[in-house]
CSV table of C-alpha atoms and ligand atoms in Angstrom, one decimal:
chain,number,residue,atom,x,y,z
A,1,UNK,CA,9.0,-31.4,-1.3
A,2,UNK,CA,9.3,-31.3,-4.8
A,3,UNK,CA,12.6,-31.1,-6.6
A,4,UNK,CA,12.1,-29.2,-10.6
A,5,UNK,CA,14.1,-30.9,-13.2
A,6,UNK,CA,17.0,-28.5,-15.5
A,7,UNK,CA,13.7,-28.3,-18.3
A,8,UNK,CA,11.5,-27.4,-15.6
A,9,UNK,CA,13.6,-24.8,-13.9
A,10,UNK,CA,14.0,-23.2,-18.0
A,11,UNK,CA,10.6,-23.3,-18.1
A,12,UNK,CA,9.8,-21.8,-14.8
A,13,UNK,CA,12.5,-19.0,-15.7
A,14,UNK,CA,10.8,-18.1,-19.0
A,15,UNK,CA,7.0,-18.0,-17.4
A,16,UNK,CA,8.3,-16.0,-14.2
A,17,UNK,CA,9.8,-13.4,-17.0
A,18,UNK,CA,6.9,-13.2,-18.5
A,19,UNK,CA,5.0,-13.0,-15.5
A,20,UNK,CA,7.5,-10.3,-14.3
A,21,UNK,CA,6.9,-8.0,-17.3
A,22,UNK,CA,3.0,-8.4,-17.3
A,23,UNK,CA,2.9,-7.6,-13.6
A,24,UNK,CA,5.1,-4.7,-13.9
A,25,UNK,CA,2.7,-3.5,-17.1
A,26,UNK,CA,-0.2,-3.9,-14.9
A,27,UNK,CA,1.2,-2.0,-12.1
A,28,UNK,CA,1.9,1.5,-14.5
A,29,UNK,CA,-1.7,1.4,-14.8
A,30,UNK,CA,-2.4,1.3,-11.1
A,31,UNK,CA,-3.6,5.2,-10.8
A,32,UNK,CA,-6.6,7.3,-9.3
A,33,UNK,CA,-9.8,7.0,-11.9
A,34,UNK,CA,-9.2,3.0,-13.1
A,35,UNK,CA,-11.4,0.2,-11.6
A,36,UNK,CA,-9.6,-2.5,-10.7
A,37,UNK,CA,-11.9,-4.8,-13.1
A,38,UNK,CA,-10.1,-2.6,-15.8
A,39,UNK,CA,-6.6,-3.6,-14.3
A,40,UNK,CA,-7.6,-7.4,-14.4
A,41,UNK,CA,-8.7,-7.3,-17.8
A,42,UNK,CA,-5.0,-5.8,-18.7
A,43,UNK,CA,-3.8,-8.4,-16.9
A,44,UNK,CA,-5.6,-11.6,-18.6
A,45,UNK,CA,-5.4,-9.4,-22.2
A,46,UNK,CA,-1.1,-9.3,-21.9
A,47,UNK,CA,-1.4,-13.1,-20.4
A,48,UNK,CA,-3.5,-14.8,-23.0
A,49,UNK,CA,-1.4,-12.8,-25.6
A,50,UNK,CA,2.1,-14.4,-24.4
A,51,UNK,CA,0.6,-17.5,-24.9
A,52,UNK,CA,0.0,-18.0,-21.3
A,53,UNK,CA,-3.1,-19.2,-18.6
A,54,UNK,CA,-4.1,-17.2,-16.0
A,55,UNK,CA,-3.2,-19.3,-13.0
A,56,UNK,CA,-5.6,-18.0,-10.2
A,57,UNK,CA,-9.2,-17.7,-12.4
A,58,UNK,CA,-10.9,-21.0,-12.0
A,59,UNK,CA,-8.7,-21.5,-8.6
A,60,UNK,CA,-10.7,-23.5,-6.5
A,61,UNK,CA,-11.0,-23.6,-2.5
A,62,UNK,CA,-13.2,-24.9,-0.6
A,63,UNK,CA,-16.4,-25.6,-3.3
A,64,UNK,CA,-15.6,-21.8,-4.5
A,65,UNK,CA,-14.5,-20.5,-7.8
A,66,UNK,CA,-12.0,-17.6,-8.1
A,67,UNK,CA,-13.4,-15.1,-10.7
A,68,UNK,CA,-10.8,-13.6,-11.9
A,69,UNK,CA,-6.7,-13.2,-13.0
A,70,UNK,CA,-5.2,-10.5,-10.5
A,71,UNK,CA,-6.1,-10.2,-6.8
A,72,UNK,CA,-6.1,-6.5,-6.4
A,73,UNK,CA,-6.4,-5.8,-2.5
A,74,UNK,CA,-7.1,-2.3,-1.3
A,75,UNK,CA,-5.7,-0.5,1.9
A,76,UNK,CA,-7.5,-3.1,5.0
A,77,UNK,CA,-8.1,-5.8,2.4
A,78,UNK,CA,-4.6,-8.0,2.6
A,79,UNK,CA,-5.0,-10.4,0.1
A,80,UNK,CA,-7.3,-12.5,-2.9
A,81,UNK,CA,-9.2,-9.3,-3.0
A,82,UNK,CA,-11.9,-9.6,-5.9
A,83,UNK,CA,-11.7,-7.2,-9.2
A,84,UNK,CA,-14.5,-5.0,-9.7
A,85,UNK,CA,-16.4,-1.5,-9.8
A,86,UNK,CA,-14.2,0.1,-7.2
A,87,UNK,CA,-12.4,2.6,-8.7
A,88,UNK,CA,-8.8,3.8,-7.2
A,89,UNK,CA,-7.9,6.7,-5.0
A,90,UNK,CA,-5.7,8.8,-4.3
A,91,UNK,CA,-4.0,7.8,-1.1
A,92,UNK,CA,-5.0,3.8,-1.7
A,93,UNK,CA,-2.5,1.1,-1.2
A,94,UNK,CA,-2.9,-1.3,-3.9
A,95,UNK,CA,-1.8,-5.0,-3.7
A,96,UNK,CA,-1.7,-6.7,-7.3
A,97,UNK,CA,-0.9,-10.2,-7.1
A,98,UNK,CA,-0.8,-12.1,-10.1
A,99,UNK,CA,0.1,-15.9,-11.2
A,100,UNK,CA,0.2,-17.2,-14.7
A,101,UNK,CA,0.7,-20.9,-16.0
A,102,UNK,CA,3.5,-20.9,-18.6
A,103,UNK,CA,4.1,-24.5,-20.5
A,104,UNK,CA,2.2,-26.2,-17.8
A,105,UNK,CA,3.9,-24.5,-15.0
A,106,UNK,CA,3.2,-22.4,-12.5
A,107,UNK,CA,4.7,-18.7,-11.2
A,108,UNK,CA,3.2,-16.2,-8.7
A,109,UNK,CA,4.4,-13.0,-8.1
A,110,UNK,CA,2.8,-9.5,-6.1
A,111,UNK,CA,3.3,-6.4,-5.4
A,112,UNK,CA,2.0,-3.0,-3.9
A,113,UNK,CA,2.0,0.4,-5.1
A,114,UNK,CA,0.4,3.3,-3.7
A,115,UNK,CA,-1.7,5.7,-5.4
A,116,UNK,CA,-0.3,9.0,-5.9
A,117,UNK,CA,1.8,10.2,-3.2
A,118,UNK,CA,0.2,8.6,-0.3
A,119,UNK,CA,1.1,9.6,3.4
A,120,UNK,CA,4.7,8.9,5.1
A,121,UNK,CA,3.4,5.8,6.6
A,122,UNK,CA,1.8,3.9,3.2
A,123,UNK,CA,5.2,4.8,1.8
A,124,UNK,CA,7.0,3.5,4.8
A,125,UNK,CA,4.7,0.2,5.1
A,126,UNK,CA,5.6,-0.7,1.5
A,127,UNK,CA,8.8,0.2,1.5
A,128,UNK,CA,9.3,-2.2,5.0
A,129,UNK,CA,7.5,-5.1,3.0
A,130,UNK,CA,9.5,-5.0,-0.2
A,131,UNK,CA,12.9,-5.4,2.2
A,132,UNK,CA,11.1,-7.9,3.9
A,133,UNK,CA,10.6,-10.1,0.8
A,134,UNK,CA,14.6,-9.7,-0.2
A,135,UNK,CA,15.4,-10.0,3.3
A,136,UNK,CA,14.1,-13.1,3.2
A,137,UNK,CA,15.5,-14.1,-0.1
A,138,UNK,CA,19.4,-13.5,1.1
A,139,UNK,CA,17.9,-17.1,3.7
A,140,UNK,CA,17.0,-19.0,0.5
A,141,UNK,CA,19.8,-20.9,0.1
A,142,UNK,CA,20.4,-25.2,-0.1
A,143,UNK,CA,20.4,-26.2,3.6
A,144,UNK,CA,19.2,-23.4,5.0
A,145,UNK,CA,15.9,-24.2,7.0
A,146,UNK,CA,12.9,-22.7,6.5
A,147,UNK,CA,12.6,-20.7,10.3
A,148,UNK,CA,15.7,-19.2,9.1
A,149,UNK,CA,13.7,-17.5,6.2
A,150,UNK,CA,10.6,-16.5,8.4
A,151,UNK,CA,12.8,-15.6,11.3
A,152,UNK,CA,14.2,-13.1,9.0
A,153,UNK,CA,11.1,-11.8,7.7
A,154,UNK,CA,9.5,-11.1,11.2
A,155,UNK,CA,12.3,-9.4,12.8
A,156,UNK,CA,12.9,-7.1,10.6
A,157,UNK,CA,9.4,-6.2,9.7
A,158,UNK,CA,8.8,-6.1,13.7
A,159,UNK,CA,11.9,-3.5,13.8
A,160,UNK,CA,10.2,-1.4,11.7
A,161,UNK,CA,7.1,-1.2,13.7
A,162,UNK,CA,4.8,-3.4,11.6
A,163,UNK,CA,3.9,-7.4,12.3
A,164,UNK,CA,3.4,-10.1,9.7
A,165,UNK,CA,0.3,-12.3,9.1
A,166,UNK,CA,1.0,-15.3,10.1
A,167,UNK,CA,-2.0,-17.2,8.8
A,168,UNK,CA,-0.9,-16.3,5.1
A,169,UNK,CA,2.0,-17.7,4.2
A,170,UNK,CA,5.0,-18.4,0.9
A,171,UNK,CA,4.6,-22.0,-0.9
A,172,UNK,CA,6.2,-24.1,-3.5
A,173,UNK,CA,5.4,-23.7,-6.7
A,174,UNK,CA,5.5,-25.0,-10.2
A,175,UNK,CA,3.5,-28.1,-10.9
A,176,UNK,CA,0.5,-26.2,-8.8
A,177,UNK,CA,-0.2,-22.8,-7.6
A,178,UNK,CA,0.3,-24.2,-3.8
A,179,UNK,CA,2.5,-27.1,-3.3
A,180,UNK,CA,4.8,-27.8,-0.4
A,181,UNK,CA,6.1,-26.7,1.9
A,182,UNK,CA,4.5,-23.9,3.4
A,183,UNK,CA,7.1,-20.6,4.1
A,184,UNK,CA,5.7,-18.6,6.6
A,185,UNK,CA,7.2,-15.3,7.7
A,186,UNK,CA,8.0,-15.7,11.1
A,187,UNK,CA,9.7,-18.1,12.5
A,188,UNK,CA,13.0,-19.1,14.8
A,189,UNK,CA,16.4,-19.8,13.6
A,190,UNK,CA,17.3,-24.0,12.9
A,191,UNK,CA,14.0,-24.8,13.1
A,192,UNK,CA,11.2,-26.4,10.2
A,193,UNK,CA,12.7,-28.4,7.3
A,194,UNK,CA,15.4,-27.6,5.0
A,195,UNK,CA,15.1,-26.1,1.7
A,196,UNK,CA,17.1,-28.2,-1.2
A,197,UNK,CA,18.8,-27.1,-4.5
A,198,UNK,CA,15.7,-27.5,-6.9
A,199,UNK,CA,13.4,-26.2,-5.1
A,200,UNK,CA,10.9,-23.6,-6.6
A,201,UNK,CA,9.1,-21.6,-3.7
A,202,UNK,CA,7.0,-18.5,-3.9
A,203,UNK,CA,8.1,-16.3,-0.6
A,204,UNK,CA,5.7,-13.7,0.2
A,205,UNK,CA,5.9,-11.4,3.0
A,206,UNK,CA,2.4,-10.3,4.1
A,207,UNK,CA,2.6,-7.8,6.5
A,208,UNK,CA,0.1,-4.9,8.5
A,209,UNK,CA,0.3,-1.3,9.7
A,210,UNK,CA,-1.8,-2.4,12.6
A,211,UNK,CA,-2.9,-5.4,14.7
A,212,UNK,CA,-2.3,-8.7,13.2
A,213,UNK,CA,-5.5,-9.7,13.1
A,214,UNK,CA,-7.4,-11.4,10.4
A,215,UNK,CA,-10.8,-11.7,8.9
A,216,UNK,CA,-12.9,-13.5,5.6
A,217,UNK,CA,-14.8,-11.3,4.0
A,218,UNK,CA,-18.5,-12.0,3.0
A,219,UNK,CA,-16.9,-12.4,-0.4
A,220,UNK,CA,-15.7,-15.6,0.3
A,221,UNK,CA,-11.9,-14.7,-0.5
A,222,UNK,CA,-10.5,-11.3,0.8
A,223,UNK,CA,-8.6,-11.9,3.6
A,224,UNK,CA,-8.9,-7.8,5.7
A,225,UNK,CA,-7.5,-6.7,8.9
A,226,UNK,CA,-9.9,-6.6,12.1
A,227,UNK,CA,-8.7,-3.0,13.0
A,228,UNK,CA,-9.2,-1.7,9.5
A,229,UNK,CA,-5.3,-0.4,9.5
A,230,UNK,CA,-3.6,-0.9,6.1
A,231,UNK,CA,-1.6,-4.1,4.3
A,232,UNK,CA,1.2,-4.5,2.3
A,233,UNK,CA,2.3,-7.7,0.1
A,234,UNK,CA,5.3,-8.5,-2.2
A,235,UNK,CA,6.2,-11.8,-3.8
A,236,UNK,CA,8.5,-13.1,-5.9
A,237,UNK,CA,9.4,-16.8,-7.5
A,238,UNK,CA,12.8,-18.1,-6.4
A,239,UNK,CA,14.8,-20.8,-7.7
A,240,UNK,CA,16.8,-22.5,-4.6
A,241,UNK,CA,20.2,-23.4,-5.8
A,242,UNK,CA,23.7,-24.0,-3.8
A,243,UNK,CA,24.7,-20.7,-3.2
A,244,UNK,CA,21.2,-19.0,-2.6
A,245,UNK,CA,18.6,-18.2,-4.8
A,246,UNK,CA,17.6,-17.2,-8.4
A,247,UNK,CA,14.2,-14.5,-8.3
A,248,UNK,CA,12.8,-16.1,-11.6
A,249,UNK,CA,10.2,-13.2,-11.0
A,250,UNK,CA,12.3,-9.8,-11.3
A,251,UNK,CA,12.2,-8.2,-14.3
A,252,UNK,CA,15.4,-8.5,-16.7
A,253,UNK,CA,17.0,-11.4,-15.0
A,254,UNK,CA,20.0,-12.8,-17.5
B,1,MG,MG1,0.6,-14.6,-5.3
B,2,MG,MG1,1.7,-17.1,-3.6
């Protein structure tokens, strides 16, 4: 596990601010009639222009290349999904997940909007998943171990009716995209390692209206679920201090 240094974490605070306000940009523009290629071009214009790199084009996994800036995964896609012709919908739920590399370091952030109104239950499934990721940040403290987080996640998300992926889970971050340790978001009290003061970890609840059940698409990189039901995804960058965490990632943090 990796431990940032005072001139990392000021780093890492300025990029995830940066990262915050291009996200939140992007997301305004999230509305029926735009393709999501159009949203990923926003997205690598207002990166490039703060003097940033887009962190996931060029990601590598497996022999494959990621094409582009911003994931944008729609309704039964979960997440990586690809930008292109698809235009948006009334009704879709619409994952934007976004990382940028700031002074050589990484942040990663996501989050999910729906188009227009949507029905009660896109409202409530994104609603569910944005507690679930704060949730989950009130655990991020020194010392606390890492089933506490995921423990937190999953039962609340499983209150609500809904179930978390488990096969897509929170990371470190910072000198990669992915470092260690893996946070997933389920777990059991006490148990998996500890997180330390220093840390910098990307938590991410991923969770489904449906069945938890997975699938690669013939794309090579959106993860969708088996039944079809819809997805939700937030994520935020958190600085792990003594008494709990900093979210380098929201918007206006002083
Ligand atoms: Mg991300
Ligand atoms: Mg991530």
């Amino acid at each position: 596990m990796i431990i940032k240094s005072k001139k990392e974490e000021k780093i890492l605070k300025e990029g995830g601010q940066i990262l915050a306000r291009i996200l939140s940009g992007v997301a305004k523009y999230a509305r029926a009639g735009i393709s999501t290629e159009e949203l990923n071009r926003l997205a690598e214009e207002k990166i490039l222009k703060a003097a940033a790199i887009p962190a996931f084009k060029g990601y590598k996994v497996s022999g494959r290349v990621f094409p582009a800036s911003l994931c944008v995964s729609i309704n039964d896609e979960i997440v990586h999904g690809l930008p292109g012709a698809r235009v948006l919908e009334d009704g879709d739920i619409v994952g934007l997940d976004l990382g940028i590399k700031y002074k050589g370091l990484f942040t990663d952030s996501a989050l999910t909007v729906v188009i227009g109104k949507g029905d009660k239950q896109a409202q409530k499934l994104i609603a569910v998943c944005r507690e679930a990721l704060f949730i989950g940040i009130q655990q991020c403290r020194d010392g606390a171990h890492i089933g506490d987080v995921g423990h937190a996640i999953q039962s609340f998300v499983e209150a609500e009716g809904f179930q978390v992926v488990k096969e897509l889970v929170g990371h470190g971050v910072g000198r990669r995209v992915h470092e260690e340790p893996m946070i997933p978001n389920y777990g059991k009290k006490g148990s998996g390692s500890r997180l330390k003061e220093g840390m910098v970890i990307a938590l991410e609840p991923i969770i489904v209206e449906g069945r938890p059940q997975i699938f690669l698409d013939k794309d090579g990189w959106t993860w969708r679920t088996k039944d079809g039901s819809g997805a939700a995804h937030f994520e935020h960058t958190l600085l792990v201090t003594k008494n709990g965490a900093v979210i380098l990632t929201r918007q206006s943090l002083s």
